[in-house]
Amino acid sequence: MARAQIIVHETDPVRQRRVPGTLLPALEELGFSVRIGTFLDGGDVAPGADVVVVMGSRHAAYDDTLPWLAPELEFLRHTDSPVLGVCFGGQALSRALGGTVTLAPQPERGFVDLDGDLPARRWMEFHYDAFTLPPGADLLSRNETGVQAFRSGRSLGLQFHPEITPDVFETWAESWSPEFLASVEAEVDLEAVRKELATRQDELAAQCRALLSRFLDAAKPVT
C-alpha cells in the first residue's frame, strides 16, 4: 500500500486529524495509508513516504526563531518524495527550494477567484504572507498578492486551502485570540464565509479531490 505522510503544525491528536480536512479522506479513498506527524516538540515525521503533504500554520515560514522550522525546511530540501504544500506548507516548500517568503502586500481572508492552471476557480485563502516562485519552478497561478500555485519537479506548492471544510475553518477559529478575532471581524464577514463553506461543501470536496488527483498523476515516477 502506498504511504502518505501529512505534516501538521499541531500537537493535539484531535486537532492533528481535523486540520487536513478533505485531503485525509481523499488520500485514503485513493488507497494511501496515511500517517500524520509534526516537527513540533521534537517531531515524529517519518522519512520514506510515497507522498508528503504539508499543511498550514498560524506561524510565519520566515520566522527562524521557531525551533521546529529549520528541521522542517531541511526535511523538505532533502526528501525524495513529491510534496504537496498547502498555505504555510506552500511557503515552506518555496523557501526550501530557494524561494523567499515575506509579509504579503495585503492579507487574503475568505474565498478568492484565481486564474491559471487549476482544476477550479474559487478557493479559500487565509494568510498574511506571500512566497516567490522558486528557481526553475513552473508558475501555475498568480494574482496581485503573489504566487498562488507552482510546480517544481513532482512537487506542488499552493497558497490556498483546497482541504477546507466548515470544521477546518472552526479549527482555525478555535485558536484565535479575542484580539485577533476582533481584528478579523473588523475587515471580514466571517458569517458570509461560513455560509459559503456550508453551501459549497460537496463542491469544495470535489475540487480538492480533483487537485489531489492531478498532483498525484504529475508526481508519478517517470519509467
Coordinates of C-alpha atoms in Angstrom, one line a residue:
M1 CA 0.0 0.0 0.0
A2 CA 1.3 3.5 -0.9
R3 CA 2.1 5.7 2.1
A4 CA 1.3 9.3 2.6
Q5 CA 2.9 11.5 5.3
I6 CA 0.9 14.5 6.4
I7 CA 2.8 17.1 8.3
V8 CA 0.8 19.3 10.6
H9 CA 1.7 22.1 12.9
E10 CA -0.4 20.9 15.9
T11 CA 0.5 18.7 18.8
D12 CA -3.1 17.8 19.9
P13 CA -4.0 14.5 18.3
V14 CA -7.6 15.5 17.7
R15 CA -6.6 18.8 16.0
Q16 CA -4.0 16.9 14.0
R17 CA -6.7 14.9 12.3
R18 CA -9.0 17.8 11.8
V19 CA -6.7 20.2 10.0
P20 CA -6.1 18.1 6.9
G21 CA -9.8 18.4 6.1
T22 CA -10.9 16.7 2.8
L23 CA -7.3 15.8 1.9
L24 CA -7.3 13.0 4.5
P25 CA -10.3 11.0 3.2
A26 CA -9.3 11.8 -0.4
L27 CA -5.9 10.2 0.2
E28 CA -7.4 7.2 1.9
E29 CA -10.0 6.8 -0.9
L30 CA -7.1 6.7 -3.3
G31 CA -5.6 3.8 -1.4
F32 CA -3.0 5.6 0.7
S33 CA -2.0 4.6 4.2
V34 CA -1.9 8.0 5.9
R35 CA 0.4 8.9 8.8
I36 CA 0.1 12.3 10.5
G37 CA 3.1 13.8 12.1
T38 CA 4.7 17.1 13.2
F39 CA 8.1 18.7 13.7
L40 CA 6.8 20.4 16.8
D41 CA 8.1 19.2 20.2
G42 CA 10.9 17.1 18.7
G43 CA 8.8 15.8 15.8
D44 CA 7.6 12.4 14.7
V45 CA 7.8 12.7 10.9
A46 CA 8.9 9.5 9.2
P47 CA 11.0 9.6 6.0
G48 CA 10.3 7.4 3.0
A49 CA 6.7 8.1 2.3
D50 CA 5.4 7.9 -1.2
V51 CA 3.8 11.4 -0.9
V52 CA 4.3 14.2 1.6
V53 CA 1.6 16.8 2.4
V54 CA 2.5 19.9 4.4
M55 CA -0.4 21.7 6.0
G56 CA -0.9 25.3 7.1
S57 CA 0.2 27.0 10.3
R58 CA -0.6 30.2 12.2
H59 CA 3.2 30.8 12.2
A60 CA 5.3 32.5 9.5
A61 CA 7.6 30.4 7.3
Y62 CA 10.3 33.1 7.7
D63 CA 10.3 33.1 11.5
D64 CA 13.6 31.5 12.2
T65 CA 13.1 31.7 15.9
L66 CA 10.7 28.7 15.7
P67 CA 12.8 25.8 16.8
W68 CA 11.0 23.3 14.6
L69 CA 11.2 25.3 11.4
A70 CA 14.8 24.6 10.4
P71 CA 14.3 20.8 10.7
E72 CA 11.1 21.0 8.7
L73 CA 12.8 23.0 5.9
E74 CA 15.8 20.6 6.0
F75 CA 13.4 17.7 5.6
L76 CA 11.7 19.4 2.6
R77 CA 15.1 20.2 1.0
H78 CA 16.2 16.6 1.1
T79 CA 13.1 14.4 0.7
D80 CA 12.9 12.3 -2.4
S81 CA 9.1 12.3 -2.0
P82 CA 6.8 14.5 -4.0
V83 CA 5.5 17.3 -1.7
L84 CA 2.1 19.0 -1.7
G85 CA 2.4 22.2 0.3
V86 CA -0.7 24.0 1.5
C87 CA -0.6 27.7 2.5
F88 CA 2.2 27.7 5.1
G89 CA 3.2 24.4 3.6
G90 CA 3.5 26.0 0.1
Q91 CA 5.5 28.8 1.6
A92 CA 7.9 26.4 3.4
L93 CA 8.2 24.4 0.1
S94 CA 9.1 27.6 -1.8
R95 CA 11.7 28.5 0.8
A96 CA 13.2 25.0 0.9
L97 CA 13.5 25.2 -2.9
G98 CA 15.3 28.5 -2.9
G99 CA 12.3 30.9 -3.0
T100 CA 11.6 33.6 -0.4
V101 CA 8.7 34.2 2.0
T102 CA 7.7 37.7 3.2
L103 CA 4.8 39.6 4.5
A104 CA 2.2 39.9 1.7
P105 CA 1.2 43.4 0.4
Q106 CA -2.3 42.6 1.7
P107 CA -3.9 39.6 3.5
E108 CA -6.2 37.3 1.8
R109 CA -9.0 36.0 4.0
G110 CA -12.0 34.3 2.6
F111 CA -12.8 33.0 -0.9
V112 CA -10.8 34.3 -3.8
D113 CA -11.2 33.8 -7.5
L114 CA -7.9 32.6 -9.1
D115 CA -6.9 32.3 -12.8
G116 CA -4.3 29.8 -14.1
D117 CA -3.7 26.1 -14.4
L118 CA -6.0 25.0 -11.6
P119 CA -8.9 22.5 -11.6
A120 CA -11.4 25.2 -10.3
R121 CA -11.5 28.9 -10.0
R122 CA -12.7 29.8 -6.5
W123 CA -10.6 28.8 -3.4
M124 CA -10.3 29.5 0.3
E125 CA -7.5 31.8 1.4
F126 CA -6.4 32.8 4.9
H127 CA -2.9 34.1 5.1
Y128 CA -0.8 37.2 5.7
D129 CA 2.4 36.2 3.9
A130 CA 3.4 35.5 0.3
F131 CA 6.1 33.4 -1.4
T132 CA 8.1 33.8 -4.5
L133 CA 8.4 31.4 -7.4
P134 CA 11.4 29.1 -6.6
P135 CA 14.2 28.9 -9.2
G136 CA 13.2 26.6 -12.0
A137 CA 9.6 26.1 -10.9
D138 CA 6.6 26.5 -13.2
L139 CA 4.1 29.2 -12.3
L140 CA 0.5 27.8 -12.3
S141 CA -1.3 30.8 -10.8
R142 CA -0.6 34.3 -9.6
N143 CA -2.6 37.3 -8.5
E144 CA -1.9 40.8 -7.2
T145 CA -1.0 39.4 -3.8
G146 CA 1.6 37.0 -5.1
V147 CA 2.2 33.4 -6.4
Q148 CA -0.8 31.2 -5.7
A149 CA 0.4 27.9 -7.2
F150 CA 3.6 26.5 -8.6
R151 CA 5.0 23.1 -9.7
S152 CA 8.6 22.2 -9.1
G153 CA 9.5 18.7 -10.4
R154 CA 7.0 16.4 -8.8
S155 CA 6.0 18.8 -6.1
L156 CA 3.2 21.3 -5.9
G157 CA 3.1 24.5 -3.8
L158 CA -0.2 26.2 -3.0
Q159 CA -1.1 29.5 -1.2
F160 CA -4.8 28.5 -0.9
H161 CA -6.6 25.8 1.1
P162 CA -8.1 23.0 -1.0
E163 CA -8.8 21.0 2.1
I164 CA -11.3 23.5 3.6
T165 CA -14.5 22.4 5.3
P166 CA -16.7 24.1 7.9
D167 CA -14.9 22.0 10.6
V168 CA -11.4 23.0 9.3
F169 CA -12.4 26.7 9.5
E170 CA -13.7 26.2 13.0
T171 CA -10.4 24.5 13.9
W172 CA -8.6 27.7 12.9
A173 CA -11.1 30.0 14.7
E174 CA -10.8 28.0 17.9
S175 CA -7.1 29.0 18.1
W176 CA -7.8 32.8 17.6
S177 CA -7.3 35.1 20.5
P178 CA -10.1 37.6 21.2
E179 CA -7.9 40.4 19.9
F180 CA -7.2 38.6 16.6
L181 CA -10.8 37.6 16.2
A182 CA -11.8 41.3 16.6
S183 CA -9.3 42.4 14.0
V184 CA -10.5 39.9 11.5
E185 CA -14.2 40.7 12.1
A186 CA -13.5 44.3 11.5
E187 CA -12.5 43.5 7.9
V188 CA -14.0 40.2 7.0
D189 CA -17.6 39.0 7.0
L190 CA -17.0 35.7 8.8
E191 CA -20.6 34.7 8.7
A192 CA -20.6 35.0 4.9
V193 CA -17.5 32.8 4.8
R194 CA -19.2 30.2 7.0
K195 CA -22.3 30.3 4.8
E196 CA -20.4 29.7 1.6
L197 CA -18.4 26.9 3.3
A198 CA -21.7 25.2 4.3
T199 CA -23.4 25.6 1.0
R200 CA -20.4 24.5 -1.1
Q201 CA -19.2 21.6 1.0
D202 CA -19.6 18.9 -1.7
E203 CA -18.3 21.2 -4.4
L204 CA -15.2 22.1 -2.4
A205 CA -14.5 18.4 -1.6
A206 CA -14.7 17.6 -5.3
Q207 CA -12.3 20.4 -6.1
C208 CA -9.9 19.0 -3.5
R209 CA -10.1 15.5 -5.0
A210 CA -9.5 16.9 -8.5
L211 CA -6.5 18.9 -7.4
L212 CA -5.1 15.9 -5.4
S213 CA -5.6 13.6 -8.3
R214 CA -3.8 16.0 -10.7
F215 CA -0.9 16.3 -8.2
L216 CA -0.6 12.6 -7.8
D217 CA -0.7 12.0 -11.6
A218 CA 2.1 14.5 -12.1
A219 CA 4.0 13.0 -9.2
K220 CA 4.3 9.5 -10.6
P221 CA 7.9 8.5 -11.3
V222 CA 8.9 8.5 -14.9
T223 CA 9.6 5.0 -16.1

